[in-house]
CSV table of C-alpha atoms in Angstrom, one decimal:
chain,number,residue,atom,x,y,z
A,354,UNK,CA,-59.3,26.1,-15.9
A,355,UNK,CA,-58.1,29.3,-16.4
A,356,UNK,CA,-57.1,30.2,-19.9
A,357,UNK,CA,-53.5,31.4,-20.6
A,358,UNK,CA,-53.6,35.2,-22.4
A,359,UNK,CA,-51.6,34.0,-25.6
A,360,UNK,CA,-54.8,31.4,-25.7
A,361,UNK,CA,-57.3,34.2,-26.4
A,362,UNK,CA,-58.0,35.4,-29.7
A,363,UNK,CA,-58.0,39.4,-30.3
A,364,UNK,CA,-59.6,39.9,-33.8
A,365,UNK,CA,-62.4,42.2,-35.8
A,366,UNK,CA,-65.5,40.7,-35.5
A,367,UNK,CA,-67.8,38.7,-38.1
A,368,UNK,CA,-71.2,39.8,-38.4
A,369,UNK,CA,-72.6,36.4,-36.6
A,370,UNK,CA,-70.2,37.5,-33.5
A,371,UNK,CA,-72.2,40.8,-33.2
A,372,UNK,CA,-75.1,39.5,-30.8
A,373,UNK,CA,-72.1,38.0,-28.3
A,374,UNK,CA,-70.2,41.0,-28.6
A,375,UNK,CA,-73.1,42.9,-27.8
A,376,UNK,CA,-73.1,41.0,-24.6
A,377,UNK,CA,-69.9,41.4,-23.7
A,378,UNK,CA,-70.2,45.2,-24.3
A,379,UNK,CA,-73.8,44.8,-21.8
A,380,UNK,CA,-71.5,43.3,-19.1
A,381,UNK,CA,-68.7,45.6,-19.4
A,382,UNK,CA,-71.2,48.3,-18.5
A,383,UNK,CA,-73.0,46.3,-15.9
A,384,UNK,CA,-76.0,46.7,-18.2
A,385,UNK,CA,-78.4,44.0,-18.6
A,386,UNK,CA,-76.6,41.7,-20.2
A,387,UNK,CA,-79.6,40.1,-22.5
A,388,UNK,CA,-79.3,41.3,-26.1
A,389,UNK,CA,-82.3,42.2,-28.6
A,390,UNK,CA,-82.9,41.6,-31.9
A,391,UNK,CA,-83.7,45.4,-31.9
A,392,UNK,CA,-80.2,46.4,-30.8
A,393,UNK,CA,-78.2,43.8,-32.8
A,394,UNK,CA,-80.0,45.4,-36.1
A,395,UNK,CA,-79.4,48.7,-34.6
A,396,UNK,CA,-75.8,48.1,-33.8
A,397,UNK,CA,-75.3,46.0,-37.0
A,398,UNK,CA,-76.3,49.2,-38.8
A,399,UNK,CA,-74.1,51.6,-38.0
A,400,UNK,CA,-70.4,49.5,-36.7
A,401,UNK,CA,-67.6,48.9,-39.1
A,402,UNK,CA,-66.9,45.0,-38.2
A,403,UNK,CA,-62.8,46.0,-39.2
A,404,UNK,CA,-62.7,48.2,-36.5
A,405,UNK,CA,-64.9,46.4,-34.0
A,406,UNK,CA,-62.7,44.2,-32.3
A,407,UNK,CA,-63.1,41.3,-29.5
A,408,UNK,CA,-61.6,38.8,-27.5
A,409,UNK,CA,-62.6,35.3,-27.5
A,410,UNK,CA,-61.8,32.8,-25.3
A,411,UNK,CA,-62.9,30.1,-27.7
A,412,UNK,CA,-66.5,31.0,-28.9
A,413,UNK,CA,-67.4,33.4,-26.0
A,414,UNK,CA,-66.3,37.5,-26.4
A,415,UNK,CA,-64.3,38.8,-23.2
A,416,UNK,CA,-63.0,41.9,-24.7
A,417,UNK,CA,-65.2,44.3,-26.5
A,418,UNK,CA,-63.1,47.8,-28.6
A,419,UNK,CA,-64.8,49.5,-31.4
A,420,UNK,CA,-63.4,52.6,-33.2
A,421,UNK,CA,-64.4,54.6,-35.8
A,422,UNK,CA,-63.6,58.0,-38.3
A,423,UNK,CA,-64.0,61.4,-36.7
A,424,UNK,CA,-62.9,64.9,-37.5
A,425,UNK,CA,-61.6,67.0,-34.5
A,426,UNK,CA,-60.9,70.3,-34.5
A,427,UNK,CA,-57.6,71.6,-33.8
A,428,UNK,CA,-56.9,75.0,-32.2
A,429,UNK,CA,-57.3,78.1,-35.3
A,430,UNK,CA,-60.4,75.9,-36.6
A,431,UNK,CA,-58.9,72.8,-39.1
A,432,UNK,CA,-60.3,69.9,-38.9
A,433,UNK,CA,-57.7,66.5,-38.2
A,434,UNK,CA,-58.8,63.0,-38.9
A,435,UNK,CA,-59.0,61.3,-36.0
A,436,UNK,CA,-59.7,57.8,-34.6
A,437,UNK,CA,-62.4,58.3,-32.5
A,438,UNK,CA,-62.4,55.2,-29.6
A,439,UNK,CA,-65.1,53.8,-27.9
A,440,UNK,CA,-67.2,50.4,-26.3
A,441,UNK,CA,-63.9,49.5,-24.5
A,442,UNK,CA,-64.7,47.0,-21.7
A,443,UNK,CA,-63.1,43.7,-20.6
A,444,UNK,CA,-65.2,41.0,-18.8
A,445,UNK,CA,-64.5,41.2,-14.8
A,446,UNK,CA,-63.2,37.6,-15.4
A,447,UNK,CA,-60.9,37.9,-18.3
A,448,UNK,CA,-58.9,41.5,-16.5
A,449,UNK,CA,-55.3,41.8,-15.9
A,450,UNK,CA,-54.6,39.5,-19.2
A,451,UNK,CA,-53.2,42.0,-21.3
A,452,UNK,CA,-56.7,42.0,-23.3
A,453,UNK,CA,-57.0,46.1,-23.6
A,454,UNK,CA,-53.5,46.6,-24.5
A,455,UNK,CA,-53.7,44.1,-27.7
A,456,UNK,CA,-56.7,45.3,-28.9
A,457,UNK,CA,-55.1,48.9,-28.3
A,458,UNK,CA,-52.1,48.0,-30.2
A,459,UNK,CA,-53.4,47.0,-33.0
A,460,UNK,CA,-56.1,49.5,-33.4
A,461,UNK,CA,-53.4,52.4,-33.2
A,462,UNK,CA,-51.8,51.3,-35.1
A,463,UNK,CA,-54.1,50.2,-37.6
A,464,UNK,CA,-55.0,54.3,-37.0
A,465,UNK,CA,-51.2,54.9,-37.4
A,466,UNK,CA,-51.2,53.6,-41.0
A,467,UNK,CA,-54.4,55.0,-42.4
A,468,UNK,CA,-52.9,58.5,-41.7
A,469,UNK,CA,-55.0,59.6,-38.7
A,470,UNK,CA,-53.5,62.4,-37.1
A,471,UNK,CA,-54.5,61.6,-33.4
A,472,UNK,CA,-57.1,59.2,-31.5
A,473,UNK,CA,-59.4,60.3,-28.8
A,474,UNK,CA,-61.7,59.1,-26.5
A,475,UNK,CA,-64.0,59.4,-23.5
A,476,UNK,CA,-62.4,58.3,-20.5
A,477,UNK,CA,-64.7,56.0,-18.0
A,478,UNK,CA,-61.6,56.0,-15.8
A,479,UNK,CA,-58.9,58.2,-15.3
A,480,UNK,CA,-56.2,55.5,-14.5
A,481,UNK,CA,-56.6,53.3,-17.5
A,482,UNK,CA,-55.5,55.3,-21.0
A,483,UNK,CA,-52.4,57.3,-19.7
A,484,UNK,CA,-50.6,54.2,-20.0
A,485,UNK,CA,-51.4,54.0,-24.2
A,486,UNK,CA,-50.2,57.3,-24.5
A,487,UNK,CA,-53.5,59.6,-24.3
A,488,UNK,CA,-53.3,62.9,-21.9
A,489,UNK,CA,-56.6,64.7,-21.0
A,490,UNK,CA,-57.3,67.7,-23.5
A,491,UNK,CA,-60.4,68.9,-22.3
A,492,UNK,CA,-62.7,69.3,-19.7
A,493,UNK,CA,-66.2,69.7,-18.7
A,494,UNK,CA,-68.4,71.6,-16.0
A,495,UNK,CA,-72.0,70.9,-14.9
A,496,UNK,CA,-73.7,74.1,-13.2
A,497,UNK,CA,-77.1,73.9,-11.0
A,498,UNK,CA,-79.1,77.8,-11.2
A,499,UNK,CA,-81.0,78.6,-8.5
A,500,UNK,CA,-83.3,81.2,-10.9
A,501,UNK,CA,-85.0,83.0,-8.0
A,502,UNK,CA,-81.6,83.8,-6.9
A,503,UNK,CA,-79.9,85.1,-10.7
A,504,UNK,CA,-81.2,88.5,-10.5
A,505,UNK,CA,-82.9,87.7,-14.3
A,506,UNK,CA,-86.1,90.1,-15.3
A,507,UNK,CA,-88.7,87.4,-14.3
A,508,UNK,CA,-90.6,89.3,-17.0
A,509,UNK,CA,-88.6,88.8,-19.8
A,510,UNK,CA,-90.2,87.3,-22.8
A,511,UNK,CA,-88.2,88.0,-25.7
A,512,UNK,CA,-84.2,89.1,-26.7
A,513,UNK,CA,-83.3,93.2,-26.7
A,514,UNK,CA,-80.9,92.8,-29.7
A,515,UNK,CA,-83.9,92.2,-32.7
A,516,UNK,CA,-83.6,88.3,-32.4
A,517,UNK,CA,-86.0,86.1,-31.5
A,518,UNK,CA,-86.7,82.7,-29.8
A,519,UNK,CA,-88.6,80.2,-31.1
A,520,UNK,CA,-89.8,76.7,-29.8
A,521,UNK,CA,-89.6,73.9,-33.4
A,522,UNK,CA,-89.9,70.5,-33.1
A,523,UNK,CA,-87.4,67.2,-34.0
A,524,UNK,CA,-88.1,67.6,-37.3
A,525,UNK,CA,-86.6,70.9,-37.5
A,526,UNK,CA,-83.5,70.5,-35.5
A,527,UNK,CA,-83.1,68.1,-38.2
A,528,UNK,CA,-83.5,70.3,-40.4
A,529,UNK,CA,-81.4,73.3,-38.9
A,530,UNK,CA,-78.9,71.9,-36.2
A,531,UNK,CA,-76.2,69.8,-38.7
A,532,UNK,CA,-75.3,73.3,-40.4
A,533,UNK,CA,-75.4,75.4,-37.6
A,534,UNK,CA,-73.0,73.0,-35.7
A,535,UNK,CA,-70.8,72.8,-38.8
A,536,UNK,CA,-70.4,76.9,-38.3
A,537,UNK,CA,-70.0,76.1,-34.5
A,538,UNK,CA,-66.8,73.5,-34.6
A,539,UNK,CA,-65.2,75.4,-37.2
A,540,UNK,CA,-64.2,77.9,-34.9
A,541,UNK,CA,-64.5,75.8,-31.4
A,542,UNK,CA,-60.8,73.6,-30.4
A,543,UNK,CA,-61.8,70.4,-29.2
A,544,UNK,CA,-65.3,70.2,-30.8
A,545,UNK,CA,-66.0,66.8,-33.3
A,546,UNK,CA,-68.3,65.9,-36.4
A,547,UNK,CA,-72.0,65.2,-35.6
A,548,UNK,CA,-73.0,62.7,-38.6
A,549,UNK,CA,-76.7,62.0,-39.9
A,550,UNK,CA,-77.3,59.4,-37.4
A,551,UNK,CA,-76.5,61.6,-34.4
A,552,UNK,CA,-79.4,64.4,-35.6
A,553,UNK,CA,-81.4,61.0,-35.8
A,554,UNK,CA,-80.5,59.7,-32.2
A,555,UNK,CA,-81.0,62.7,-30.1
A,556,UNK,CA,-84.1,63.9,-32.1
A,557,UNK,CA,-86.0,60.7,-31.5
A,558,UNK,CA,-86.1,59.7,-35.4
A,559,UNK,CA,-84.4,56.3,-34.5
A,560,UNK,CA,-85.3,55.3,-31.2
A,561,UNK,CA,-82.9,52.7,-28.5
A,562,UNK,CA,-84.0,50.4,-26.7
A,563,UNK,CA,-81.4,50.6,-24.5
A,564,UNK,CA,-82.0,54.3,-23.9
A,565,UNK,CA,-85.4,55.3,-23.2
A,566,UNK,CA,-86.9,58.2,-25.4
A,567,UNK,CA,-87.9,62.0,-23.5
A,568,UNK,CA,-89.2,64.2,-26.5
A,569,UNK,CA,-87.8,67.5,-25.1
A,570,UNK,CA,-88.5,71.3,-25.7
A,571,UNK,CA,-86.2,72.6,-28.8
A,572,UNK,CA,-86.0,76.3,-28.7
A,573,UNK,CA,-83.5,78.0,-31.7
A,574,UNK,CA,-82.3,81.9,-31.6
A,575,UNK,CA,-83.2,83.9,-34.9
A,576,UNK,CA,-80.5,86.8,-35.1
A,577,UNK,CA,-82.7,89.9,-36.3
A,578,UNK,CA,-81.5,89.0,-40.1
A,579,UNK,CA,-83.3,85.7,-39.5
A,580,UNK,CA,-80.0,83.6,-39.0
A,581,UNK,CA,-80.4,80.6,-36.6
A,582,UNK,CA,-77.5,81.1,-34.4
A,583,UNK,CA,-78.1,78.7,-31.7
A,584,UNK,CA,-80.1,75.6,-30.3
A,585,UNK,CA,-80.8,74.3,-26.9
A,586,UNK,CA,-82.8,70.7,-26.4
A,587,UNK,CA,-84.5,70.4,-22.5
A,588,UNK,CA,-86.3,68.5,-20.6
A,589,UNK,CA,-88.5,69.8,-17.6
A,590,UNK,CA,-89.7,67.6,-14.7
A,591,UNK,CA,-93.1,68.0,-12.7
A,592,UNK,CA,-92.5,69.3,-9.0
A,593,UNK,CA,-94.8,71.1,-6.6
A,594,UNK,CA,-94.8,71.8,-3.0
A,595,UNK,CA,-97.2,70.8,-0.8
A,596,UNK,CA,-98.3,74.5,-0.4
A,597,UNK,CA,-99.0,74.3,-3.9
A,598,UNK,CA,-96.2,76.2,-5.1
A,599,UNK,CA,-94.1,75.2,-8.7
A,600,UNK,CA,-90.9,73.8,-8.0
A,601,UNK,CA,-89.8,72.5,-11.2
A,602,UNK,CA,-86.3,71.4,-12.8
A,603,UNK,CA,-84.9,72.3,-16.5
A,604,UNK,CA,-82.4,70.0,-17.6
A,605,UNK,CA,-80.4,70.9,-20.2
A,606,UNK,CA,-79.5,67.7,-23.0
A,607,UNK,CA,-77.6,70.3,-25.6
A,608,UNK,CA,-77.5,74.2,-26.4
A,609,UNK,CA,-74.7,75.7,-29.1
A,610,UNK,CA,-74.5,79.0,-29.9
A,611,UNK,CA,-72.4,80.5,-32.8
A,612,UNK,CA,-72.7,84.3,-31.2
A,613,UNK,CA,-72.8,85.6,-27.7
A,614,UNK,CA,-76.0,87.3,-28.4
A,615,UNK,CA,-77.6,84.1,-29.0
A,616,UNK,CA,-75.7,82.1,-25.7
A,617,UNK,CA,-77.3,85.0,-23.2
A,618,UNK,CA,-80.8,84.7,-25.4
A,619,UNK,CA,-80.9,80.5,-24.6
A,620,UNK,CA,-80.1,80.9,-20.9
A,621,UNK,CA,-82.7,83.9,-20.6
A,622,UNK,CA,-85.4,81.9,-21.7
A,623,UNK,CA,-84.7,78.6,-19.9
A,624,UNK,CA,-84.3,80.6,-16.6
A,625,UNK,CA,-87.8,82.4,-17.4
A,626,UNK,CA,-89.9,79.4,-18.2
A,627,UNK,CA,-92.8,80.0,-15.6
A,628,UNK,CA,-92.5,77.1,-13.3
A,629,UNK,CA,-88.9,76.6,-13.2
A,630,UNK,CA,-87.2,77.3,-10.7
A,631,UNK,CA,-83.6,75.8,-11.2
A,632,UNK,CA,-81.8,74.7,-14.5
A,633,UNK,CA,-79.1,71.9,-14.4
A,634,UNK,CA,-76.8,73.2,-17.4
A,635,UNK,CA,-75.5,69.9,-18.9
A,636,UNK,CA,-72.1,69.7,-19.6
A,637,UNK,CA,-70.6,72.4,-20.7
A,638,UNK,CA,-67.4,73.9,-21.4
A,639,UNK,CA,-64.9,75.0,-18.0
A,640,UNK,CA,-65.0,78.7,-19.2
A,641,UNK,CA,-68.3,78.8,-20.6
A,642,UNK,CA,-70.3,82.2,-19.8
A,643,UNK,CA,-73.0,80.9,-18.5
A,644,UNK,CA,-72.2,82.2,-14.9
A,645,UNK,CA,-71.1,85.8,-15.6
A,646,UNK,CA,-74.1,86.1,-17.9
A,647,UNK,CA,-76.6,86.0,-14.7
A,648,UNK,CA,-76.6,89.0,-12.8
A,649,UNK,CA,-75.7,87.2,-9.6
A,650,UNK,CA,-72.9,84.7,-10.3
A,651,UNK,CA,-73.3,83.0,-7.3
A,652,UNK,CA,-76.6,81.8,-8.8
A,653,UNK,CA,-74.8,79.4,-10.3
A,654,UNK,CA,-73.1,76.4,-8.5
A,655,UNK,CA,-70.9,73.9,-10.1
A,656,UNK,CA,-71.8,70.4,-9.6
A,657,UNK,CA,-69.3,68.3,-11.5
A,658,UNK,CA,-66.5,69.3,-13.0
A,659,UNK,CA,-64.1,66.7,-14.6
A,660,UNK,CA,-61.4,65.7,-17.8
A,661,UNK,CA,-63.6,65.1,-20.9
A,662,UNK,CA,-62.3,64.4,-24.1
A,663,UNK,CA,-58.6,62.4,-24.4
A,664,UNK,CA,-55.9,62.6,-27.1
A,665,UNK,CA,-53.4,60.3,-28.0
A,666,UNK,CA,-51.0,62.1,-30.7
A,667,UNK,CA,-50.4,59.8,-33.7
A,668,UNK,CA,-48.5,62.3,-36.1
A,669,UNK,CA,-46.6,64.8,-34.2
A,670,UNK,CA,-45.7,67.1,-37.3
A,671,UNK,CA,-49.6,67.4,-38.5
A,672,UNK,CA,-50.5,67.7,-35.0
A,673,UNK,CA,-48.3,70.7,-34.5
A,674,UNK,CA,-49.0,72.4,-38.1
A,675,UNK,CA,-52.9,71.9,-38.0
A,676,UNK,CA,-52.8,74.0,-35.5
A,677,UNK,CA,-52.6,77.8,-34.8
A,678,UNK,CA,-50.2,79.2,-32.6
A,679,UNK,CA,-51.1,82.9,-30.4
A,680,UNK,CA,-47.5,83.9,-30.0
A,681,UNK,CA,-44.1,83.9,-32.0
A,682,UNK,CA,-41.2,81.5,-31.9
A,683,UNK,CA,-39.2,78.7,-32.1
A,684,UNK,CA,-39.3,75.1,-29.9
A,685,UNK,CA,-37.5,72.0,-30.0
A,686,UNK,CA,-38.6,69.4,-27.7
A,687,UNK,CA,-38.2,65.7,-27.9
A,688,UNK,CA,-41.5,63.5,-27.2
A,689,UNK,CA,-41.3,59.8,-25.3
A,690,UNK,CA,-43.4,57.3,-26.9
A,691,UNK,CA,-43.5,54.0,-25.4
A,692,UNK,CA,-45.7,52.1,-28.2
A,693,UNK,CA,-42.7,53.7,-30.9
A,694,UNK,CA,-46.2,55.7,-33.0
A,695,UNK,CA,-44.8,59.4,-32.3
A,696,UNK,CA,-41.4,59.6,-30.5
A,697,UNK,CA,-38.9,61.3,-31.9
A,698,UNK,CA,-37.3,65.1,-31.4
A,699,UNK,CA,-38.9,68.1,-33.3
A,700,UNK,CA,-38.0,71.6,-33.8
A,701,UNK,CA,-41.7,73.8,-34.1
A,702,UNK,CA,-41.6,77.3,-35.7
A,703,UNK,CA,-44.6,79.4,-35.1
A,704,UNK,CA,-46.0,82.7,-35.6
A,705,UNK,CA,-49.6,83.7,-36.4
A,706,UNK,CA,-48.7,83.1,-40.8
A,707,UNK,CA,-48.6,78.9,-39.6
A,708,UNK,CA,-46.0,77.0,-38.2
A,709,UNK,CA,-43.8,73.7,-39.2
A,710,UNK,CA,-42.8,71.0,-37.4
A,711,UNK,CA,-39.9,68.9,-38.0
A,712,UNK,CA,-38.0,66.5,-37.0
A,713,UNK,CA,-34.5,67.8,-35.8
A,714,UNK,CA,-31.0,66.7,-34.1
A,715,UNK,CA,-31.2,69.9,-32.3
A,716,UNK,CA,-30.5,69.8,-28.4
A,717,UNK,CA,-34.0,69.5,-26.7
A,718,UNK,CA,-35.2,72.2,-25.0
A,719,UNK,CA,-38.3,70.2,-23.8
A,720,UNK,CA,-38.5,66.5,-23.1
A,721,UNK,CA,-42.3,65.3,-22.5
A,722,UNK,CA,-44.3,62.1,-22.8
A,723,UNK,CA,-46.9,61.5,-25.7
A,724,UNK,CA,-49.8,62.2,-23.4
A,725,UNK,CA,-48.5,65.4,-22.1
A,726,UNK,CA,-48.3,66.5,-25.8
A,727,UNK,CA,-51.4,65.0,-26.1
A,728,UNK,CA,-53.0,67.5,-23.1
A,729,UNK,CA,-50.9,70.3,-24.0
A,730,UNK,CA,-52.1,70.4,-28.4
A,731,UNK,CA,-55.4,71.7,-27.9
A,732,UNK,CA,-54.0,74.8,-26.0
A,733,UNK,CA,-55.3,73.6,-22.3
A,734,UNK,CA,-53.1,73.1,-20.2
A,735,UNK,CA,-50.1,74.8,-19.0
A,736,UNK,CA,-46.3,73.5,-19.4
A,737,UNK,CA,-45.4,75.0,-16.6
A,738,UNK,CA,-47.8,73.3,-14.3
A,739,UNK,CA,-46.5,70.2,-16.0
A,740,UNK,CA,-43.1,70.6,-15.6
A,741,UNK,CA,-43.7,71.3,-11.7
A,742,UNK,CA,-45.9,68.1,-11.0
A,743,UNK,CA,-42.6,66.3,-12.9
A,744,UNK,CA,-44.1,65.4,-15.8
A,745,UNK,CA,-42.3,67.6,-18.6
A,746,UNK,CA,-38.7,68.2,-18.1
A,747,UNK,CA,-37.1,71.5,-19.0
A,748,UNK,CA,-33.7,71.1,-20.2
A,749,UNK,CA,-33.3,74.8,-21.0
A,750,UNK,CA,-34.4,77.1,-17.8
A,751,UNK,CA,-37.0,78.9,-19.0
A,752,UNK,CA,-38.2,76.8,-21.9
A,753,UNK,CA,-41.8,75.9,-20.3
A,754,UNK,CA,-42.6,79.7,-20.5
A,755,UNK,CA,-41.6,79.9,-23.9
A,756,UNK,CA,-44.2,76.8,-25.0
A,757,UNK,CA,-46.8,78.4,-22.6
A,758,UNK,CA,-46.7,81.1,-24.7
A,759,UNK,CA,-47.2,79.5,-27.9
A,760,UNK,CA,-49.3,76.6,-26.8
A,761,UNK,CA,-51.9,78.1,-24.6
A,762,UNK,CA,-55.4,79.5,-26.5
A,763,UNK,CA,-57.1,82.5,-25.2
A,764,UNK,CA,-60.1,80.7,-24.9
A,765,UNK,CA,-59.8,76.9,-23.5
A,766,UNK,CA,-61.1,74.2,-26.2
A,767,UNK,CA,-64.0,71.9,-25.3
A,768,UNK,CA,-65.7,69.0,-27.0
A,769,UNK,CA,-69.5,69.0,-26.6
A,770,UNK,CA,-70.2,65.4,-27.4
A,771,UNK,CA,-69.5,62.0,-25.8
A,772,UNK,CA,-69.0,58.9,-27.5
């Protein structure tokens, strides 16, 4: 008998619900659905059971939502608090009941009342989070290098500017990678907090079962004044041709770079690794320099490219004064909020000194939906592209240009972390 929606319970977990959530998480993601003792301690170790919610239908999870506290940066370099979502799945046999959009509800606004200034997440599927209000902020780009093809010195060995390269080990990423990526999201939109157990994770310090552990290469760049200005983590496969010849593969699992200097330096040695003879990039950001740093542009192809990180605006007046603002001038623009967390109409004053936001009986100049305002805070997108495809309306002519001006960033944000 199929089990009426109002008959399933959507509520935090209790510690001796973790192994079944677990489960239900393993189905979601069509992984394996047997769970460990190893991953319910590991899991047990690091969730908050008040913000790990599930739905039951009586003792069995369906539903699986877990959130947690994360700083994002805003365009001009403050830090927000956000409510960082993840582990969303429903059980193929419990969809279309309404499950997601409870346990949405009342996470949001559980976020709503702690004072988080917007959520975010990592969007599976494009179709699903639009409808709770969230607009895609960022985006993403893999590249493929064909090496013999960059037009790099195949001799090169070391960086021109008095820097250096040098290969460390887990233990020293440890050591050097949490501050240099503090310095790196302080000045990158879009970029989030990296906590202890992160460094642990991708270092191989705490090791999943569910993920199987590569040690890779770690290579830093040493500015000449001894300054560690930025990191890259790869992996290298094993290929030869039958002739004999070296065909390997560099992947890339993570590079940051506080400087340009140190950006070219990375890429110059991964491309000059004897053996290798193409480097997959990761993910990286849609404007990164990657491609113009190689003599030969075409060098580089782009594999994937695709929406990344996802904001839903909780606070629109923190929103807007977190952030910095490129041009000078005055806004008002009403935002539609179904769930009732954001609507309202706002006047936004901005010049490079700061800006305010407030709320205002002023005629609109702008009306737009939550999730347009959530693509359009971290500088991204473009209004006027928005108010084409329908989705902002201009109720002054000429009002889209005006927020294009003081919305869009020189350089576009990106977030360099899933979760």
């Amino acid at each position: 008998m199929t089990s009426h929606p109002q008959d399933l319970a959507v509520r935090p977990v209790t510690e001796p619900e973790i192994p079944d959530w677990i489960r239900a998480l393993n189905t979601g993601f069509l992984r394996t659905p047997s769970v460990s003792d190893e991953e319910i301690a590991d899991r047990t170790s690091y969730i908050d059971p008040t913000r790990t919610l599930g739905a039951f239908d009586g003792n069995r999870c369906v539903a699986t939502f877990r959130s947690f506290p994360q700083e994002l940066t805003a365009v001009g370099g403050s830090p927000v608090p956000a409510d960082a979502i993840s582990n969303v799945t429903v059980t193929s046999t419990h969809r279309r009941r309404g499950l997601l959009t409870r346990m949405m509800a009342q996470d949001l606004a559980a976020a709503k009342e702690r004072g988080d200034v917007v959520a975010t997440l990592i969007a599976a599927e494009y179709r699903i989070y639009g409808r709770y209000g969230f607009g895609p902020a960022t985006s993403a780009t893999q590249w493929e290098i064909d090496v013999q093809r960059a037009g790099l010195d195949p001799r090169w060995s070391a960086p021109e500017d008095g820097g250096r390269i040098d290969l460390v080990d887990g233990e020293d990423v440890r050591k050097l990678g949490p501050e240099l990526h503090e310095r790196l999201r302080r000045t990158q939109p879009g970029a989030v907090n990296r906590d202890d157990r992160w460094w642990q994770v991708t270092t191989g310090a705490v090791r999943l079962e569910r993920a199987p552990w590569t040690e890779p290469f770690y290579a830093v760049y040493r500015a000449a004044d001894g300054e560690v200005e930025g990191l890259v983590a790869y992996v290298c496969d094993d290929t030869w041709t039958d002739a004999k010849q070296p065909l390997d593969t560099a992947t890339v699992k993570g590079l940051i770079a506080t400087t340009p200097a140190a950006e070219r330096a990375l890429w110059h040695h991964i491309c000059s690794i004897d053996w290798v003879t193409k480097v997959k990039s990761g993910w990286r950001a849609p404007d990164d320099l990657l491609p113009l740093l190689l003599p030969d542009p075409r060098a580089a192809t782009i594999t994937t490219q695709a929406d990344w990180l996802w904001v839903r605006v909780l606070d629109v007046v923190r929103a807007m004064e977190a952030r910095s603002y490129e041009g000078e001038g005055a806004l008002v623009f009403e935002v539609v909020d179904g769930a009732g967390l954001a609507g309202g109409r706002y006047r936004l004053e901005a010049s490079a000194q700061g800006a305010s936001c407030t709320p205002t009986t002023e005629s609109a100049e702008l009306t737009l939906g939550v999730g347009e305002l959530g693509t359009l805070w971290l500088g991204d997108e473009s209004v006027v592209r928005l108010a084409a495809l329908g989705r902002v309306r201009e109720e002054r002519a000429g009002a889209a240009r005006v927020a294009d001006a003081l919305l869009r960033t020189s350089r576009r944000p990106w977030c360099p972390d899933i979760f």
